[in-house]
Coordinates of C-alpha atoms and ligand atoms in Angstrom, one line a residue:
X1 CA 0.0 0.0 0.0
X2 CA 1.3 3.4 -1.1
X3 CA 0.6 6.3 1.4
X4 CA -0.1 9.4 -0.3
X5 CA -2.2 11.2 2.5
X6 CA -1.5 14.9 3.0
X7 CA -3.4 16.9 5.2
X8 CA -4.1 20.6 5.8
X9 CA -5.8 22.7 8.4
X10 CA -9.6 22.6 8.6
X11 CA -11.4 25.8 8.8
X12 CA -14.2 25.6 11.6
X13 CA -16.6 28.2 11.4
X14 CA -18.2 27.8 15.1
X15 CA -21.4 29.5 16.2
X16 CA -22.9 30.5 19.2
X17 CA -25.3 28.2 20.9
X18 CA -27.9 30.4 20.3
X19 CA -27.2 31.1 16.8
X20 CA -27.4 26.8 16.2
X21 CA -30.7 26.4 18.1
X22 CA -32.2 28.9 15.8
X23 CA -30.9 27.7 12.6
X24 CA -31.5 24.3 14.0
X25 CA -35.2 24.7 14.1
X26 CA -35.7 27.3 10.9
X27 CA -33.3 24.4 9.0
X28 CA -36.0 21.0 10.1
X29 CA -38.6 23.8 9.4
X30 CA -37.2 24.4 6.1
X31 CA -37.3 20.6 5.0
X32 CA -40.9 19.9 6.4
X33 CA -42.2 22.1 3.7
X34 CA -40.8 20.5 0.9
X35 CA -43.5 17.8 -0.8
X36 CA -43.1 15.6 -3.7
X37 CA -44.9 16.6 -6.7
X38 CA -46.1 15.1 -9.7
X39 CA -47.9 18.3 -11.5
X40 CA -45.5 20.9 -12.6
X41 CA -45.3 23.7 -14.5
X42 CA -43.6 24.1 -17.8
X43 CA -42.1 27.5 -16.5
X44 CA -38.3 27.6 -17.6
X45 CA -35.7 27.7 -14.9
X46 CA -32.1 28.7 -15.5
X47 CA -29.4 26.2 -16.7
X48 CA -27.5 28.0 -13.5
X49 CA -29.7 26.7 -10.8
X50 CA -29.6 23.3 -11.7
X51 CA -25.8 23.6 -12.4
X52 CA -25.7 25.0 -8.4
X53 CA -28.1 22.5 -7.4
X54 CA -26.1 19.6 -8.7
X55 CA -22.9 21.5 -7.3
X56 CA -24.1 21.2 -3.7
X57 CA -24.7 17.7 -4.0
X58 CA -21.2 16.8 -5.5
X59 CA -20.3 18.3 -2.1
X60 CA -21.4 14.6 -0.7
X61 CA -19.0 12.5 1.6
X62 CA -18.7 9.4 -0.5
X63 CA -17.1 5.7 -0.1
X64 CA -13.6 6.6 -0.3
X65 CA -13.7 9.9 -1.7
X66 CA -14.7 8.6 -5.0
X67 CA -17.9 10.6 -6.1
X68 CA -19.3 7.6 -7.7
X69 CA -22.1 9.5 -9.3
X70 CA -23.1 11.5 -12.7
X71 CA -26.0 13.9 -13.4
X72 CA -27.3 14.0 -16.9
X73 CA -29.9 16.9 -17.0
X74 CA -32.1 16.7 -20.0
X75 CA -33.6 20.1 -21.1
X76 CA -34.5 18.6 -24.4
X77 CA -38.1 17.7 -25.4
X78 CA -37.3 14.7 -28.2
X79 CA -35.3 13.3 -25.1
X80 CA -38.1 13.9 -22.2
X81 CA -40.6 12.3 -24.2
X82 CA -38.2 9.5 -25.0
X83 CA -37.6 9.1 -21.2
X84 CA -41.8 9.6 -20.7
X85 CA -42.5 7.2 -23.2
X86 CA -39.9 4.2 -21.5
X87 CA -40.9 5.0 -18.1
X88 CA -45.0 5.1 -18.8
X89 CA -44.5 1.6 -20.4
X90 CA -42.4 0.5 -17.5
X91 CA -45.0 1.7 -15.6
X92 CA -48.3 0.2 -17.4
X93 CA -46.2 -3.6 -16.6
X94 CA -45.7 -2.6 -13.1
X95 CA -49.7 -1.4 -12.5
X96 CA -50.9 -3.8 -14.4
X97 CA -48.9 -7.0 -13.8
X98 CA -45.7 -6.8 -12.0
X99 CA -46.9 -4.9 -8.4
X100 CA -48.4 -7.5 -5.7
X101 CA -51.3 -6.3 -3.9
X102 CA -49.8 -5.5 -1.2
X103 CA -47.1 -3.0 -3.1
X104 CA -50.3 -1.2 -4.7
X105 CA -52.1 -1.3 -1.0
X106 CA -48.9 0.7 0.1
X107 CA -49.1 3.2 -2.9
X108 CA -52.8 4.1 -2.9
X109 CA -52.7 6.8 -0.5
X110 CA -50.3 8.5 -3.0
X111 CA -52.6 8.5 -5.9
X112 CA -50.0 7.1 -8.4
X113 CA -50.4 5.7 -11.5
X114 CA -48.6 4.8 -15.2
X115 CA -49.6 8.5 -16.5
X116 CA -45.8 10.3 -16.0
X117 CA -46.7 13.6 -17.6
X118 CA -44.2 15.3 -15.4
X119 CA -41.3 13.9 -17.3
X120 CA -42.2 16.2 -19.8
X121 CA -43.8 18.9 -18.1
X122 CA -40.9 20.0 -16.2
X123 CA -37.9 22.0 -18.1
X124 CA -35.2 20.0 -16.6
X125 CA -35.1 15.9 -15.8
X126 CA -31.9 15.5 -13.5
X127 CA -31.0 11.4 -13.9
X128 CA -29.0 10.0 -11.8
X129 CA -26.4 7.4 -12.4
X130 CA -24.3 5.2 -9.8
X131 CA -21.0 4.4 -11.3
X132 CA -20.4 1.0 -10.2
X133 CA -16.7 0.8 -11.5
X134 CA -14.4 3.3 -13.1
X135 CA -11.4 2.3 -16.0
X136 CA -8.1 3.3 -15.3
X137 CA -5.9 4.4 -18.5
X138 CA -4.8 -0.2 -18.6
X139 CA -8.4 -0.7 -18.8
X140 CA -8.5 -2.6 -15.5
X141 CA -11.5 -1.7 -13.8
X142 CA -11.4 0.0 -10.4
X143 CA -13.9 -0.5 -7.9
X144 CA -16.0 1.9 -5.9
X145 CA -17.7 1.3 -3.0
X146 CA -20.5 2.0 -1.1
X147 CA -21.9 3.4 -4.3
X148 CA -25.3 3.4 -3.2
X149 CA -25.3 4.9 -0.1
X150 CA -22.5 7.5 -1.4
X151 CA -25.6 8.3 -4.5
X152 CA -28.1 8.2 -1.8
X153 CA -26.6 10.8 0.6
X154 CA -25.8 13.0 -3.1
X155 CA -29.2 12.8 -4.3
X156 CA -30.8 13.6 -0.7
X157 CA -28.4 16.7 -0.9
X158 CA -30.1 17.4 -4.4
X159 CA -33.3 17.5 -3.2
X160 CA -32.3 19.8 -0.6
X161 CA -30.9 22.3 -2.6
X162 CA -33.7 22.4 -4.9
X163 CA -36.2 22.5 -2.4
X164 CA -33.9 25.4 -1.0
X165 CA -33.9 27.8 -3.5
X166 CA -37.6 27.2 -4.0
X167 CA -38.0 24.8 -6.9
X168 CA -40.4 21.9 -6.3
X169 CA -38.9 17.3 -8.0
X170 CA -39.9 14.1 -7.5
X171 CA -37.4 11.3 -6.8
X172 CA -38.9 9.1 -9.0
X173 CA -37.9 5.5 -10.0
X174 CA -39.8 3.3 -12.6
X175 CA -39.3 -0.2 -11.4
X176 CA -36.6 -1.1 -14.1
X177 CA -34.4 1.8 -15.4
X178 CA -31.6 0.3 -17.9
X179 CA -33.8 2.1 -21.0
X180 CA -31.9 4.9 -19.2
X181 CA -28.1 3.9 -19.9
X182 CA -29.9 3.6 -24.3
X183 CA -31.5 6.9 -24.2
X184 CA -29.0 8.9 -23.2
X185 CA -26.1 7.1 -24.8
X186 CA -24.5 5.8 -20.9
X187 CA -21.8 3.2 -20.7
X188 CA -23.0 -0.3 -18.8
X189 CA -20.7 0.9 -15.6
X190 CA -23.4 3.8 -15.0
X191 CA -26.7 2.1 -13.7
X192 CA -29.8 4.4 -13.6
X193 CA -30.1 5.5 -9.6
X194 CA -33.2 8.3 -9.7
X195 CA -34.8 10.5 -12.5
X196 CA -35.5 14.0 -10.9
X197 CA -37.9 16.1 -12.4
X198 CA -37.2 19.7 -11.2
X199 CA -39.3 23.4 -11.8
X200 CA -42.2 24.9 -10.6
X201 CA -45.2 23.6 -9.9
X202 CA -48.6 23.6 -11.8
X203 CA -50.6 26.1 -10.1
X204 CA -53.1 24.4 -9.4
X205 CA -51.1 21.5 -8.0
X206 CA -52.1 18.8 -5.3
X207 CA -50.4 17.0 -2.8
X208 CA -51.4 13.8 -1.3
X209 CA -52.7 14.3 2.3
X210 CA -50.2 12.1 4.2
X211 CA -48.4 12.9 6.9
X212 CA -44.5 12.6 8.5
X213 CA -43.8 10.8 11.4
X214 CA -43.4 12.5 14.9
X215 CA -40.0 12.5 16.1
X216 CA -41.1 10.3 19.0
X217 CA -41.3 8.0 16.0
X218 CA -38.3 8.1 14.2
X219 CA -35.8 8.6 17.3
X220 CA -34.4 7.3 20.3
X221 CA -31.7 8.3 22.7
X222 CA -29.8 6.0 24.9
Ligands
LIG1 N1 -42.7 3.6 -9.8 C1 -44.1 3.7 -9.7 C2 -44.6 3.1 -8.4 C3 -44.2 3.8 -7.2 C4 -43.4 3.1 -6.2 C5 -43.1 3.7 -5.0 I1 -42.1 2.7 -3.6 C6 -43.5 5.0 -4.8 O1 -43.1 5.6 -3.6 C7 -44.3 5.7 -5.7 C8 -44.6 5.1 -6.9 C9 -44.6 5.1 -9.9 O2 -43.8 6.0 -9.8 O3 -45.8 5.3 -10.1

């Protein structure tokens, strides 16, 4: 094993207690108001946004600092309805054969079904791809690891930074997503991880009366 670790100082920007409380709570405050949505708008939004967007979530921690993911944003309407097209029939084989009972029982209260309008209504699809392996300049393959928790922490970043500067997406996954790597011309070491419709929303768009867990719920302390 080769060492090549060099290190230099980290800058810590500390706050006061009072200053952490209160971004603490306007932060979780923040987040609760983001939904999922599945009407949008076809109101453009700047190439620059996304391109920040996509910028905070290449800020990720990853499995051994190697960034295993790509973002290919399609602003493109031949494309869209390409993706719209694959995914709706991906969709019509998981309503109408694929999904046990149960797995539709568990959707219902989100209203879902094989129309996917949104993938062209929106002026930007972000898809995600996990690259499973990278080639070095022999052609031996390299390995990455924990790609999909590395992808999962960067695309939970995404949606956080669109959601912050007041766009609306939907982390949405048709069950099988290889039409993905055809489409947009990907190599086999890039498999399809989310498709991320991001812009406004329709104006008059709904959201599915559910509701989050309490914290009692999700947490413990020992
Ligand atoms: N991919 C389908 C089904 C679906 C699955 C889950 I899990 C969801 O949280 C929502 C939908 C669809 O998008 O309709």
């Amino acid at each position: 094993m080769k060492n090549i670790a060099r290190f230099k100082p980290f800058v810590f920007r500390e706050l006061t207690p009072e200053e952490m409380r209160s971004r603490a709570v306007q932060f979780a405050d923040e987040l609760h108001r983001r939904r999922s949505i599945r009407q949008f708008s076809s109101r453009p939004v700047p190439r620059g946004i996304i391109e920040e967007a996509i910028r905070a979530a290449g800020s990720a921690p990853s499995g051994a600092n190697l960034q295993p993911w790509r973002f290919v944003v399609i602003g493109d309407s031949e494309v869209k309805r390409h993706i719209r097209e694959a995914g709706e029939l991906e969709e019509r084989k998981f309503y109408g054969e694929r999904a046990p009972e149960k797995w539709l029982n568990a959707l219902s209260p989100l209203g879902t079904n094989a129309d996917k309008a949104f993938l062209e209504e929106t002026p930007w699809l972000i898809v995600v791809f996990a690259v499973l392996y990278d080639l070095d300049e022999n052609g031996e393959t390299k390995k990455h690891y924990y790609v999909k928790e590395s992808v999962g922490i960067a695309v939970g970043m995404l949606l956080t930074a669109i959601h912050h500067v007041g766009l609306c997406a939907l982390p949405y996954t048709p069950g099988r997503m290889r039409f993905l790597n055809t489409i947009l011309h990907r190599p086999h070491n890039e498999k399809p991880f989310i498709i991320i419709p991001v812009g406004y929303p329709a104006v008059d768009a709904v959201v599915p009366d559910i509701r989050r867990k309490p914290l009692e719920e999700i947490m413990e302390f020992l």
